[in-house]
Short mmCIF file of C-alpha atoms in Angstrom, two decimals:
data_model
loop_
_atom_site.label_atom_id
_atom_site.label_comp_id
_atom_site.label_asym_id
_atom_site.label_seq_id
_atom_site.Cartn_x
_atom_site.Cartn_y
_atom_site.Cartn_z
CA MET N 1319 -16.09 -7.18 6.96
CA GLU N 1320 -13.42 -9.16 8.82
CA ARG N 1321 -10.67 -11.35 7.44
CA GLN N 1322 -8.20 -13.37 9.46
CA TYR N 1323 -4.54 -14.04 8.75
CA ASP N 1324 -1.59 -15.49 10.58
CA ILE N 1325 0.37 -12.34 9.87
CA ILE N 1326 -0.41 -8.96 8.32
CA ILE N 1327 2.35 -6.66 7.14
CA ILE N 1328 1.44 -2.97 7.07
CA GLY N 1329 3.38 -1.45 4.21
CA ALA N 1330 4.82 -2.88 1.01
CA GLY N 1331 8.20 -1.21 0.83
CA PRO N 1332 11.46 -3.20 0.97
CA ALA N 1333 10.94 -4.11 4.65
CA GLY N 1334 7.36 -5.23 4.12
CA MET N 1335 8.13 -7.19 0.97
CA SER N 1336 11.08 -8.93 2.63
CA ALA N 1337 8.82 -9.88 5.56
CA SER N 1338 6.24 -11.15 3.07
CA ILE N 1339 8.78 -13.47 1.45
CA TYR N 1340 9.90 -14.97 4.75
CA ALA N 1341 6.42 -15.30 6.26
CA SER N 1342 4.73 -16.81 3.20
CA ARG N 1343 7.62 -19.18 2.49
CA ALA N 1344 7.28 -20.42 6.06
CA GLY N 1345 3.68 -21.37 5.34
CA LEU N 1346 1.94 -18.57 7.23
CA LYS N 1347 -1.26 -17.09 5.83
CA THR N 1348 0.20 -13.70 4.95
CA ALA N 1349 -1.01 -10.38 3.59
CA MET N 1350 0.61 -7.05 2.84
CA LEU N 1351 -1.67 -4.09 3.54
CA GLU N 1352 -0.67 -0.96 1.64
CA MET N 1353 -2.33 2.40 0.96
CA GLY N 1354 -0.36 3.10 -2.23
CA ALA N 1355 1.72 1.38 -4.86
CA PRO N 1356 4.12 -1.37 -3.75
CA GLY N 1357 7.75 -0.37 -3.44
CA GLY N 1358 7.71 2.42 -0.88
CA LYS N 1359 10.55 4.89 -1.38
CA LEU N 1360 12.02 2.70 -4.12
CA ILE N 1361 9.46 3.86 -6.66
CA LYS N 1362 10.47 7.46 -5.93
CA THR N 1363 14.19 6.74 -6.29
CA TYR N 1364 15.78 7.16 -9.69
CA GLU N 1365 18.87 5.06 -9.13
CA ILE N 1366 19.91 2.40 -6.60
CA ALA N 1367 23.66 1.82 -6.47
CA ASN N 1368 24.14 0.16 -3.08
CA TRP N 1369 22.08 -3.02 -3.38
CA PRO N 1370 24.57 -5.90 -3.08
CA GLY N 1371 25.13 -7.79 -6.31
CA ILE N 1372 23.63 -5.11 -8.56
CA LYS N 1373 25.94 -2.20 -9.27
CA GLU N 1374 23.17 0.03 -10.54
CA THR N 1375 19.44 -0.29 -11.16
CA ALA N 1376 16.34 1.88 -11.32
CA GLY N 1377 14.42 2.07 -8.07
CA ALA N 1378 11.14 1.23 -9.81
CA GLN N 1379 12.66 -1.88 -11.38
CA LEU N 1380 13.98 -3.15 -8.04
CA ALA N 1381 10.56 -2.49 -6.50
CA SER N 1382 8.84 -4.46 -9.26
CA ASP N 1383 11.24 -7.40 -8.87
CA MET N 1384 10.77 -7.41 -5.09
CA PHE N 1385 6.99 -7.30 -5.37
CA GLU N 1386 6.94 -10.26 -7.76
CA HIS N 1387 9.07 -12.21 -5.29
CA ALA N 1388 7.02 -11.04 -2.28
CA THR N 1389 3.81 -12.49 -3.71
CA ALA N 1390 5.32 -15.61 -5.28
CA PHE N 1391 4.58 -17.84 -2.27
CA GLY N 1392 0.93 -16.96 -1.76
CA SER N 1393 1.08 -13.69 0.15
CA GLU N 1394 -1.95 -11.49 -0.61
CA TYR N 1395 -1.73 -7.82 -1.52
CA LEU N 1396 -4.45 -5.72 0.10
CA TYR N 1397 -5.26 -2.04 -0.30
CA GLY N 1398 -6.15 0.04 2.74
CA ASN N 1399 -5.22 3.01 4.90
CA VAL N 1400 -4.73 1.75 8.47
CA VAL N 1401 -6.08 4.08 11.15
CA GLN N 1402 -5.80 1.93 14.26
CA ILE N 1403 -4.40 -1.30 15.64
CA GLN N 1404 -6.15 -2.89 18.61
CA ASP N 1405 -4.05 -5.28 20.67
CA GLY N 1406 -6.40 -8.14 21.50
CA THR N 1407 -5.59 -11.51 23.03
CA GLU N 1408 -4.89 -14.05 20.31
CA TYR N 1409 -5.70 -11.75 17.38
CA LYS N 1410 -4.81 -8.11 16.69
CA LYS N 1411 -7.45 -6.00 14.95
CA ILE N 1412 -6.30 -3.77 12.10
CA LEU N 1413 -8.88 -1.10 11.32
CA CYS N 1414 -8.84 0.74 7.98
CA GLU N 1415 -10.21 4.12 7.01
CA ASP N 1416 -12.93 2.58 4.83
CA GLY N 1417 -14.27 0.53 7.75
CA THR N 1418 -12.62 -2.75 6.80
CA CYS N 1419 -11.31 -4.76 9.74
CA TYR N 1420 -8.59 -7.39 9.41
CA GLU N 1421 -7.40 -9.74 12.14
CA ALA N 1422 -3.96 -11.27 12.50
CA ARG N 1423 -2.10 -13.22 15.13
CA ALA N 1424 0.99 -11.10 14.40
CA VAL N 1425 1.45 -7.70 12.80
CA ILE N 1426 4.60 -6.29 11.22
CA VAL N 1427 4.51 -2.51 10.90
CA ALA N 1428 6.60 -1.49 7.89
CA SER N 1429 4.76 1.73 7.05
CA GLY N 1430 7.92 3.77 6.49
CA THR N 1431 8.18 7.53 6.62
CA LYS N 1432 6.62 10.53 4.94
CA GLU N 1433 8.37 13.60 3.62
CA ARG N 1434 8.83 16.46 6.08
CA MET N 1435 7.42 19.78 4.91
CA LEU N 1436 9.19 23.13 5.04
CA GLN N 1437 6.33 24.73 7.00
CA ILE N 1438 6.74 28.10 5.28
CA PRO N 1439 4.20 30.41 3.59
CA GLY N 1440 3.36 29.43 0.03
CA GLU N 1441 4.24 25.76 0.41
CA VAL N 1442 0.90 24.03 0.90
CA GLU N 1443 -1.00 26.09 -1.65
CA ASN N 1444 1.63 25.38 -4.32
CA ILE N 1445 1.86 21.61 -3.92
CA GLY N 1446 1.31 20.30 -7.44
CA ARG N 1447 1.90 23.79 -8.83
CA GLY N 1448 5.67 23.70 -8.63
CA VAL N 1449 6.26 22.30 -5.15
CA SER N 1450 7.02 18.58 -5.29
CA TYR N 1451 8.45 16.01 -2.89
CA CYS N 1452 9.31 13.50 -5.62
CA ALA N 1453 11.80 14.39 -8.34
CA VAL N 1454 11.37 11.01 -10.05
CA CYS N 1455 7.62 11.57 -10.23
CA ASP N 1456 7.65 15.16 -11.48
CA GLY N 1457 11.13 15.94 -12.80
CA ALA N 1458 10.18 15.61 -16.46
CA PHE N 1459 7.66 18.46 -16.09
CA PHE N 1460 10.55 20.88 -15.53
CA LYS N 1461 12.45 20.37 -18.76
CA GLY N 1462 14.58 23.47 -19.39
CA LYS N 1463 13.26 25.18 -16.23
CA ASP N 1464 15.13 26.44 -13.18
CA VAL N 1465 14.47 24.41 -10.03
CA VAL N 1466 15.56 24.48 -6.39
CA VAL N 1467 16.33 21.54 -4.11
CA ILE N 1468 16.25 22.16 -0.36
CA GLY N 1469 18.52 19.93 1.74
CA GLY N 1470 22.06 18.61 2.00
CA GLY N 1471 21.67 14.89 2.67
CA ASN N 1472 21.99 11.97 0.26
CA SER N 1473 18.35 12.17 -0.84
CA ALA N 1474 18.59 15.84 -1.73
CA LEU N 1475 21.84 15.40 -3.65
CA GLU N 1476 20.64 12.32 -5.52
CA GLU N 1477 17.43 14.08 -6.54
CA ALA N 1478 19.38 17.14 -7.66
CA LEU N 1479 21.48 14.93 -9.93
CA TYR N 1480 18.33 13.35 -11.33
CA LEU N 1481 16.69 16.74 -11.94
CA SER N 1482 19.77 17.99 -13.79
CA GLN N 1483 18.81 15.67 -16.67
CA PHE N 1484 15.73 17.79 -17.34
CA ALA N 1485 16.11 21.20 -15.72
CA GLY N 1486 17.92 24.17 -17.18
CA SER N 1487 19.60 24.69 -13.81
CA VAL N 1488 19.40 23.20 -10.32
CA HIS N 1489 20.17 25.20 -7.18
CA ILE N 1490 20.78 23.26 -3.97
CA VAL N 1491 20.10 25.25 -0.80
CA ILE N 1492 21.69 24.09 2.46
CA ARG N 1493 21.49 25.75 5.89
CA ARG N 1494 25.11 24.98 6.76
CA ASP N 1495 28.35 25.37 4.82
CA VAL N 1496 28.89 21.61 4.38
CA PHE N 1497 26.85 18.76 2.96
CA ARG N 1498 25.68 15.75 4.97
CA GLY N 1499 25.69 13.47 1.94
CA ASP N 1500 28.29 10.86 0.99
CA ALA N 1501 31.58 12.06 -0.49
CA ILE N 1502 31.05 10.23 -3.80
CA ILE N 1503 27.72 11.99 -4.35
CA GLN N 1504 29.19 15.36 -3.34
CA GLN N 1505 31.84 14.96 -6.01
CA ARG N 1506 29.22 14.24 -8.66
CA ILE N 1507 27.43 17.42 -7.59
CA LYS N 1508 30.64 19.46 -7.95
CA ASP N 1509 31.31 17.97 -11.37
CA ASN N 1510 27.84 18.76 -12.74
CA PRO N 1511 27.81 22.15 -14.55
CA LYS N 1512 24.03 22.48 -14.19
CA ILE N 1513 24.08 22.30 -10.39
CA HIS N 1514 24.83 25.31 -8.20
CA VAL N 1515 25.07 25.27 -4.41
CA ILE N 1516 23.82 28.05 -2.12
CA LYS N 1517 25.30 27.54 1.33
CA LYS N 1518 24.20 28.91 4.71
CA HIS N 1519 20.68 29.85 3.59
CA ILE N 1520 17.24 28.77 4.73
CA PRO N 1521 13.89 28.98 2.89
CA VAL N 1522 11.57 31.72 4.14
CA ARG N 1523 8.60 31.76 1.76
CA ILE N 1524 7.59 30.48 -1.65
CA LEU N 1525 6.43 32.91 -4.29
CA ASP N 1526 3.87 32.33 -7.04
CA ASP N 1527 2.17 34.23 -9.82
CA GLY N 1528 -1.31 33.06 -8.87
CA MET N 1529 -1.01 29.98 -11.02
CA ARG N 1530 2.27 28.32 -10.13
CA VAL N 1531 5.60 28.77 -8.35
CA SER N 1532 7.69 31.71 -9.53
CA GLY N 1533 10.46 31.83 -6.94
CA ILE N 1534 11.61 31.34 -3.37
CA VAL N 1535 12.85 33.78 -0.74
CA LEU N 1536 15.93 32.64 1.18
CA ALA N 1537 17.53 34.09 4.29
CA HIS N 1538 21.18 33.85 5.29
CA SER N 1539 21.57 31.52 8.25
CA ASP N 1540 23.71 34.03 10.17
CA THR N 1541 22.72 37.52 9.06
CA LEU N 1542 19.09 36.74 8.08
CA GLU N 1543 19.60 38.92 5.01
CA GLU N 1544 17.07 37.86 2.40
CA MET N 1545 17.51 37.08 -1.27
CA THR N 1546 15.00 36.02 -3.94
CA LEU N 1547 15.73 33.16 -6.29
CA GLU N 1548 13.57 32.83 -9.38
CA CYS N 1549 12.51 29.28 -10.18
CA MET N 1550 9.56 27.21 -11.35
CA GLY N 1551 10.10 24.11 -9.23
CA ILE N 1552 10.93 23.53 -5.57
CA PHE N 1553 11.85 20.09 -4.19
CA PRO N 1554 12.20 19.93 -0.38
CA TYR N 1555 14.31 17.05 0.98
CA ILE N 1556 14.78 18.01 4.61
CA GLY N 1557 14.03 14.73 6.30
CA GLN N 1558 11.29 12.24 7.04
CA ASP N 1559 8.74 11.62 9.77
CA PRO N 1560 7.52 8.11 10.70
CA ALA N 1561 4.06 7.05 9.50
CA THR N 1562 2.88 5.74 12.87
CA SER N 1563 -0.22 7.75 13.81
CA PHE N 1564 -2.29 4.53 13.88
CA LEU N 1565 -0.14 3.21 16.74
CA GLN N 1566 -1.01 5.95 19.20
CA GLY N 1567 -2.09 4.52 22.54
CA LEU N 1568 -0.06 1.31 22.33
CA ASP N 1569 3.00 2.79 24.07
CA VAL N 1570 5.43 1.47 21.46
CA LEU N 1571 6.74 4.77 20.07
CA ASN N 1572 9.52 7.12 21.11
CA ALA N 1573 9.14 10.89 21.37
CA GLN N 1574 9.78 11.31 17.64
CA GLY N 1575 7.12 8.74 16.72
CA TYR N 1576 9.47 5.94 15.70
CA LEU N 1577 8.76 2.35 16.75
CA LEU N 1578 10.89 0.95 19.57
CA VAL N 1579 11.83 -2.68 18.96
CA ASP N 1580 14.20 -5.29 20.38
CA GLU N 1581 16.77 -7.45 18.57
CA ASN N 1582 13.91 -9.51 17.11
CA CYS N 1583 12.24 -6.35 15.77
CA GLU N 1584 9.39 -6.92 18.27
CA THR N 1585 7.78 -4.15 20.31
CA THR N 1586 6.72 -4.38 23.95
CA CYS N 1587 3.28 -5.39 22.63
CA LYS N 1588 3.86 -9.07 21.94
CA GLY N 1589 3.04 -10.00 18.38
CA ILE N 1590 3.49 -6.45 17.06
CA TYR N 1591 6.75 -5.91 15.18
CA GLY N 1592 8.43 -3.05 13.38
CA ALA N 1593 10.66 -3.14 10.31
CA GLY N 1594 12.39 -0.66 8.03
CA ASP N 1595 12.51 3.12 8.20
CA VAL N 1596 9.66 3.26 10.71
CA ILE N 1597 11.76 1.88 13.59
CA HIS N 1598 14.24 3.77 15.77
CA LYS N 1599 17.70 3.02 14.33
CA GLN N 1600 20.80 4.65 12.90
CA LEU N 1601 20.88 3.54 9.27
CA ARG N 1602 17.83 3.71 7.01
CA GLN N 1603 18.69 2.01 3.74
CA VAL N 1604 17.10 -0.59 1.47
CA VAL N 1605 19.51 -3.26 2.68
CA THR N 1606 18.78 -2.63 6.37
CA ALA N 1607 15.03 -2.50 5.73
CA THR N 1608 15.03 -5.92 4.10
CA SER N 1609 17.07 -7.28 7.01
CA ASP N 1610 14.50 -5.97 9.50
CA GLY N 1611 11.66 -7.54 7.56
CA ALA N 1612 13.36 -10.94 7.49
CA ILE N 1613 14.15 -10.84 11.21
CA ALA N 1614 10.62 -9.82 12.18
CA ALA N 1615 8.92 -12.42 10.00
CA GLN N 1616 11.20 -15.24 11.13
CA HIS N 1617 10.69 -14.46 14.81
CA ALA N 1618 6.92 -14.14 14.31
CA PHE N 1619 6.90 -17.55 12.62
CA HIS N 1620 8.76 -19.13 15.54
CA GLN N 1621 6.40 -17.55 18.05
CA LEU N 1622 3.25 -18.58 16.20
CA LYS N 1623 4.43 -22.14 15.69
CA GLY N 1624 5.84 -22.47 19.20
CA ILE N 1625 9.34 -23.23 17.94
#
């Protein structure tokens, strides 16, 4: 099965949906190709408070509004897990896991990132049994329970605040003695009586009772002295890795797997663009992702139309 488009956008997060708006409004035959629900990280974010013009909104609501806008001008929404992109002459081939092949004159990669795992004993076997990478998805299951959040960045702190609505207590574990998150979020953490911070510790192994998580062993960052913390939920937020395995062989990635793009968000493979968290850049936020998507789609339009 092959279907041809002017432009295919891989990923339907903020970057992909922004690109969809600009490409479809410009009259290009456009499709967003996504392996999950539209919205990307937005649907896993409880609260968005830095989207210009809206002081505060739920991530899922912003995702829904964006998706409605992204498909309002005729852009199609396709489901598929991309496993390879082949750089042809006029058309690029996008191959999916189920054997479907799409063709497009331009491709915008907006596949985002995936949560980094702790890589410690007891983690993999307890995913879904107390280990979760999405507080918004699973927080309500831990009503009155003790949970642990691993990480000191904005994502970890925001998820800890969200979990405090349900959990009996929330422990935040950081490997240093200072947070990396914004000052305003740090203050909210300090002011929350349910949240407790354990500094200069790293996770060593996750404990379970054979059915679900029962605790976590931590080691002091300096002395390596171990301590056991009883809990029923563990939420790692230690960073992200780019979802770019399908781009191997195109020589468009850096050593960390992020897409390298120019000021037009285009890679060295003409007609292949990157947008959002998946590209090499300093600031990964909703507002910068939408900017990338707009830039990529507009440049692709100009190239395809010879403007």
